[in-house]
Amino acid sequence: MKIKTIDIPSVGKRYDITTESNSKFVLIDYFSGLKEIYILKDNQTIGSIKLNNDEANQLAILLSRMFLKDFLEKRIDVIFQSLAIETVKIEEDFKSMNKTIEEIKFRTFTRTYIIAIIRNERPLVMPQPSEKILENDILVLLGNIEDIEKAKIYLKNLKT
C-alpha cells in the first residue's frame, strides 16, 4: 500500500492511498476534527463519507481490533507451537507438599506457571503465590515442554 501525505495549510492533512490491488481513496483530516473519506475510481470520486472526531475514533478502534486480531492470530500459532500444558499430581514424597508456591519460588526456578490447582475435584484457577501445595493436588502447568519436565522434578525434589 502506498500512502502520500500532503499538508493543506490552515486546513489539515490529506492522505492519498493506493492499495496493492490499485484501489484508491483519499482521507482528509481537518484541524477542526472533521474527517472525510473519498473513494476513487479512474481518479473520479465515486463515494464519500464525513465523520466527526468521535465517529472517526470509533472507526479507528474497529479497524484496529480487526487487524490486531488477524496479526495476533498469526503470532499465537507460533507461540502455541512451543507451549505445553501438563498436569502433575502431588504425592506424599514430594518436598513441595505443604509449602506455598511463593515459598518454593516455583516460577523463579522453573520458568513455568501453575495455571490451576485441582483440589478435591474442584479447580482453583490462577492460584495466588500464597496458596499451599497439598498432597493429592493436581497442578496444571503451562510452559514449554522442557521447562515443564524440569518443573515436575523440581516439585518432587525442590532441586533444579
PDB file of C-alpha atoms in Angstrom:
ATOM      1  CA  MET A   1       0.000   0.000   0.000  1.00  0.00           C
ATOM      2  CA  LYS A   2       1.284   3.444  -0.888  1.00  0.00           C
ATOM      3  CA  ILE A   3       0.425   6.480   1.207  1.00  0.00           C
ATOM      4  CA  LYS A   4       1.203  10.008   0.101  1.00  0.00           C
ATOM      5  CA  THR A   5       0.814  12.723   2.751  1.00  0.00           C
ATOM      6  CA  ILE A   6       0.050  16.288   1.717  1.00  0.00           C
ATOM      7  CA  ASP A   7      -0.126  19.221   4.141  1.00  0.00           C
ATOM      8  CA  ILE A   8      -3.069  21.523   3.457  1.00  0.00           C
ATOM      9  CA  PRO A   9      -2.116  24.872   5.050  1.00  0.00           C
ATOM     10  CA  SER A  10      -4.644  26.125   7.642  1.00  0.00           C
ATOM     11  CA  VAL A  11      -6.893  23.112   6.903  1.00  0.00           C
ATOM     12  CA  GLY A  12      -5.191  19.827   7.883  1.00  0.00           C
ATOM     13  CA  LYS A  13      -3.641  16.867   6.090  1.00  0.00           C
ATOM     14  CA  ARG A  14      -4.591  14.842   3.056  1.00  0.00           C
ATOM     15  CA  TYR A  15      -3.619  11.218   2.632  1.00  0.00           C
ATOM     16  CA  ASP A  16      -3.748   9.723  -0.865  1.00  0.00           C
ATOM     17  CA  ILE A  17      -3.826   5.950  -0.516  1.00  0.00           C
ATOM     18  CA  THR A  18      -3.354   3.311  -3.204  1.00  0.00           C
ATOM     19  CA  THR A  19      -3.715  -0.349  -2.264  1.00  0.00           C
ATOM     20  CA  GLU A  20      -1.850  -3.283  -3.802  1.00  0.00           C
ATOM     21  CA  SER A  21      -4.939  -4.044  -5.901  1.00  0.00           C
ATOM     22  CA  ASN A  22      -4.811  -0.433  -7.179  1.00  0.00           C
ATOM     23  CA  SER A  23      -7.899   0.717  -5.249  1.00  0.00           C
ATOM     24  CA  LYS A  24      -7.616   4.391  -4.380  1.00  0.00           C
ATOM     25  CA  PHE A  25      -9.056   6.538  -1.664  1.00  0.00           C
ATOM     26  CA  VAL A  26      -8.328   9.862  -0.024  1.00  0.00           C
ATOM     27  CA  LEU A  27      -8.523  10.706   3.663  1.00  0.00           C
ATOM     28  CA  ILE A  28      -8.685  14.320   4.746  1.00  0.00           C
ATOM     29  CA  ASP A  29      -8.005  15.082   8.406  1.00  0.00           C
ATOM     30  CA  TYR A  30      -9.168  18.617   9.187  1.00  0.00           C
ATOM     31  CA  PHE A  31      -7.755  20.557  12.123  1.00  0.00           C
ATOM     32  CA  SER A  32     -11.384  21.019  13.260  1.00  0.00           C
ATOM     33  CA  GLY A  33     -11.654  17.265  13.922  1.00  0.00           C
ATOM     34  CA  LEU A  34     -13.775  16.513  10.862  1.00  0.00           C
ATOM     35  CA  LYS A  35     -12.592  13.605   8.717  1.00  0.00           C
ATOM     36  CA  GLU A  36     -13.562  12.896   5.121  1.00  0.00           C
ATOM     37  CA  ILE A  37     -13.023   9.725   3.129  1.00  0.00           C
ATOM     38  CA  TYR A  38     -13.303   9.737  -0.664  1.00  0.00           C
ATOM     39  CA  ILE A  39     -13.356   6.551  -2.732  1.00  0.00           C
ATOM     40  CA  LEU A  40     -11.934   6.979  -6.233  1.00  0.00           C
ATOM     41  CA  LYS A  41     -12.284   5.073  -9.486  1.00  0.00           C
ATOM     42  CA  ASP A  42     -10.389   6.271 -12.557  1.00  0.00           C
ATOM     43  CA  ASN A  43      -9.424   9.341 -10.485  1.00  0.00           C
ATOM     44  CA  GLN A  44     -13.118  10.272 -10.059  1.00  0.00           C
ATOM     45  CA  THR A  45     -14.903  10.315  -6.696  1.00  0.00           C
ATOM     46  CA  ILE A  46     -17.498   7.542  -6.607  1.00  0.00           C
ATOM     47  CA  GLY A  47     -18.364   7.842  -2.917  1.00  0.00           C
ATOM     48  CA  SER A  48     -17.565   9.813   0.186  1.00  0.00           C
ATOM     49  CA  ILE A  49     -18.254   9.877   3.894  1.00  0.00           C
ATOM     50  CA  LYS A  50     -17.833  12.549   6.569  1.00  0.00           C
ATOM     51  CA  LEU A  51     -17.012  11.611  10.132  1.00  0.00           C
ATOM     52  CA  ASN A  52     -16.773  13.743  13.248  1.00  0.00           C
ATOM     53  CA  ASN A  53     -13.869  13.084  15.607  1.00  0.00           C
ATOM     54  CA  ASP A  54     -15.818  10.607  17.776  1.00  0.00           C
ATOM     55  CA  GLU A  55     -17.028   8.641  14.752  1.00  0.00           C
ATOM     56  CA  ALA A  56     -13.517   8.559  13.313  1.00  0.00           C
ATOM     57  CA  ASN A  57     -12.167   7.284  16.641  1.00  0.00           C
ATOM     58  CA  GLN A  58     -14.810   4.531  16.749  1.00  0.00           C
ATOM     59  CA  LEU A  59     -13.944   3.511  13.188  1.00  0.00           C
ATOM     60  CA  ALA A  60     -10.227   3.518  14.047  1.00  0.00           C
ATOM     61  CA  ILE A  61     -10.865   1.294  17.072  1.00  0.00           C
ATOM     62  CA  LEU A  62     -12.949  -1.103  14.989  1.00  0.00           C
ATOM     63  CA  LEU A  63     -10.300  -1.342  12.264  1.00  0.00           C
ATOM     64  CA  SER A  64      -7.534  -1.732  14.843  1.00  0.00           C
ATOM     65  CA  ARG A  65      -9.373  -4.599  16.525  1.00  0.00           C
ATOM     66  CA  MET A  66      -9.948  -6.352  13.209  1.00  0.00           C
ATOM     67  CA  PHE A  67      -6.337  -6.111  12.116  1.00  0.00           C
ATOM     68  CA  LEU A  68      -4.873  -6.706  15.564  1.00  0.00           C
ATOM     69  CA  LYS A  69      -6.931  -9.905  15.820  1.00  0.00           C
ATOM     70  CA  ASP A  70      -5.515 -11.162  12.495  1.00  0.00           C
ATOM     71  CA  PHE A  71      -1.997 -10.091  13.478  1.00  0.00           C
ATOM     72  CA  LEU A  72      -2.192 -11.823  16.859  1.00  0.00           C
ATOM     73  CA  GLU A  73      -3.767 -14.983  15.468  1.00  0.00           C
ATOM     74  CA  LYS A  74      -0.775 -15.416  13.167  1.00  0.00           C
ATOM     75  CA  ARG A  75       1.650 -14.866  16.058  1.00  0.00           C
ATOM     76  CA  ILE A  76      -0.293 -17.025  18.503  1.00  0.00           C
ATOM     77  CA  ASP A  77       0.072 -20.049  16.222  1.00  0.00           C
ATOM     78  CA  VAL A  78       3.852 -19.701  16.552  1.00  0.00           C
ATOM     79  CA  ILE A  79       3.613 -19.246  20.325  1.00  0.00           C
ATOM     80  CA  PHE A  80       1.326 -22.240  20.821  1.00  0.00           C
ATOM     81  CA  GLN A  81       3.699 -24.484  18.893  1.00  0.00           C
ATOM     82  CA  SER A  82       6.206 -24.065  21.721  1.00  0.00           C
ATOM     83  CA  LEU A  83       3.735 -24.095  24.664  1.00  0.00           C
ATOM     84  CA  ALA A  84       2.506 -27.108  26.545  1.00  0.00           C
ATOM     85  CA  ILE A  85       0.014 -27.733  29.329  1.00  0.00           C
ATOM     86  CA  GLU A  86       0.703 -30.687  31.606  1.00  0.00           C
ATOM     87  CA  THR A  87      -0.556 -31.914  34.953  1.00  0.00           C
ATOM     88  CA  VAL A  88       1.352 -33.324  37.894  1.00  0.00           C
ATOM     89  CA  LYS A  89      -0.145 -34.982  40.962  1.00  0.00           C
ATOM     90  CA  ILE A  90       1.474 -34.118  44.284  1.00  0.00           C
ATOM     91  CA  GLU A  91       2.358 -37.372  46.055  1.00  0.00           C
ATOM     92  CA  GLU A  92       3.302 -37.843  49.719  1.00  0.00           C
ATOM     93  CA  ASP A  93       7.050 -37.917  48.940  1.00  0.00           C
ATOM     94  CA  PHE A  94       7.041 -34.522  47.141  1.00  0.00           C
ATOM     95  CA  LYS A  95       9.162 -31.982  49.013  1.00  0.00           C
ATOM     96  CA  SER A  96       6.948 -29.165  47.722  1.00  0.00           C
ATOM     97  CA  MET A  97       3.974 -30.540  49.668  1.00  0.00           C
ATOM     98  CA  ASN A  98       2.645 -28.245  52.441  1.00  0.00           C
ATOM     99  CA  LYS A  99       4.677 -25.321  51.110  1.00  0.00           C
ATOM    100  CA  THR A 100       3.343 -22.249  49.311  1.00  0.00           C
ATOM    101  CA  ILE A 101       4.037 -21.546  45.661  1.00  0.00           C
ATOM    102  CA  GLU A 102       5.943 -18.460  46.786  1.00  0.00           C
ATOM    103  CA  GLU A 103       7.923 -20.360  49.404  1.00  0.00           C
ATOM    104  CA  ILE A 104       9.344 -22.788  46.847  1.00  0.00           C
ATOM    105  CA  LYS A 105       9.977 -19.939  44.363  1.00  0.00           C
ATOM    106  CA  PHE A 106       8.297 -22.062  41.719  1.00  0.00           C
ATOM    107  CA  ARG A 107       8.228 -19.540  38.876  1.00  0.00           C
ATOM    108  CA  THR A 108      11.792 -18.368  39.535  1.00  0.00           C
ATOM    109  CA  PHE A 109      13.323 -21.839  39.415  1.00  0.00           C
ATOM    110  CA  THR A 110      11.140 -23.465  36.751  1.00  0.00           C
ATOM    111  CA  ARG A 111      10.095 -20.750  34.262  1.00  0.00           C
ATOM    112  CA  THR A 112       6.699 -22.462  34.360  1.00  0.00           C
ATOM    113  CA  TYR A 113       3.285 -21.232  35.504  1.00  0.00           C
ATOM    114  CA  ILE A 114       0.838 -23.026  37.761  1.00  0.00           C
ATOM    115  CA  ILE A 115      -2.362 -22.014  35.998  1.00  0.00           C
ATOM    116  CA  ALA A 116      -4.668 -24.104  38.178  1.00  0.00           C
ATOM    117  CA  ILE A 117      -4.741 -26.474  41.111  1.00  0.00           C
ATOM    118  CA  ILE A 118      -7.349 -29.208  41.092  1.00  0.00           C
ATOM    119  CA  ARG A 119      -8.072 -29.962  44.724  1.00  0.00           C
ATOM    120  CA  ASN A 120     -10.818 -32.369  45.765  1.00  0.00           C
ATOM    121  CA  GLU A 121     -12.072 -32.316  42.167  1.00  0.00           C
ATOM    122  CA  ARG A 122     -12.519 -28.527  42.266  1.00  0.00           C
ATOM    123  CA  PRO A 123     -10.328 -26.245  40.169  1.00  0.00           C
ATOM    124  CA  LEU A 124      -8.588 -23.278  41.720  1.00  0.00           C
ATOM    125  CA  VAL A 125      -7.730 -21.174  38.682  1.00  0.00           C
ATOM    126  CA  MET A 126      -4.683 -18.879  38.776  1.00  0.00           C
ATOM    127  CA  PRO A 127      -3.683 -19.652  42.372  1.00  0.00           C
ATOM    128  CA  GLN A 128      -2.033 -16.911  44.388  1.00  0.00           C
ATOM    129  CA  PRO A 129       1.635 -17.261  45.404  1.00  0.00           C
ATOM    130  CA  SER A 130       0.423 -17.731  48.990  1.00  0.00           C
ATOM    131  CA  GLU A 131      -1.501 -20.902  48.037  1.00  0.00           C
ATOM    132  CA  LYS A 132      -0.210 -24.057  49.730  1.00  0.00           C
ATOM    133  CA  ILE A 133       0.500 -27.150  47.671  1.00  0.00           C
ATOM    134  CA  LEU A 134      -1.214 -30.111  49.314  1.00  0.00           C
ATOM    135  CA  GLU A 135      -0.995 -33.876  48.944  1.00  0.00           C
ATOM    136  CA  ASN A 136      -3.182 -35.153  46.085  1.00  0.00           C
ATOM    137  CA  ASP A 137      -3.372 -31.700  44.476  1.00  0.00           C
ATOM    138  CA  ILE A 138      -3.173 -31.860  40.717  1.00  0.00           C
ATOM    139  CA  LEU A 139      -1.199 -28.892  39.409  1.00  0.00           C
ATOM    140  CA  VAL A 140      -1.880 -27.679  35.892  1.00  0.00           C
ATOM    141  CA  LEU A 141       1.391 -26.336  34.470  1.00  0.00           C
ATOM    142  CA  LEU A 142       1.934 -24.026  31.498  1.00  0.00           C
ATOM    143  CA  GLY A 143       5.294 -23.576  29.813  1.00  0.00           C
ATOM    144  CA  ASN A 144       7.486 -25.074  27.165  1.00  0.00           C
ATOM    145  CA  ILE A 145       7.913 -28.838  27.268  1.00  0.00           C
ATOM    146  CA  GLU A 146      11.493 -28.814  28.584  1.00  0.00           C
ATOM    147  CA  ASP A 147      10.689 -26.410  31.430  1.00  0.00           C
ATOM    148  CA  ILE A 148       7.589 -28.377  32.420  1.00  0.00           C
ATOM    149  CA  GLU A 149       9.626 -31.579  32.682  1.00  0.00           C
ATOM    150  CA  LYS A 150      12.131 -29.756  34.910  1.00  0.00           C
ATOM    151  CA  ALA A 151       9.247 -28.316  36.961  1.00  0.00           C
ATOM    152  CA  LYS A 152       7.881 -31.799  37.664  1.00  0.00           C
ATOM    153  CA  ILE A 153      11.272 -32.867  39.018  1.00  0.00           C
ATOM    154  CA  TYR A 154      11.571 -29.626  40.996  1.00  0.00           C
ATOM    155  CA  LEU A 155       8.182 -30.155  42.669  1.00  0.00           C
ATOM    156  CA  LYS A 156       9.336 -33.592  43.827  1.00  0.00           C
ATOM    157  CA  ASN A 157      12.894 -32.731  44.964  1.00  0.00           C
ATOM    158  CA  LEU A 158      12.987 -28.916  45.266  1.00  0.00           C
ATOM    159  CA  LYS A 159      16.235 -29.033  43.310  1.00  0.00           C
ATOM    160  CA  THR A 160      16.852 -27.786  39.783  1.00  0.00           C
TER     161      THR A 160
END
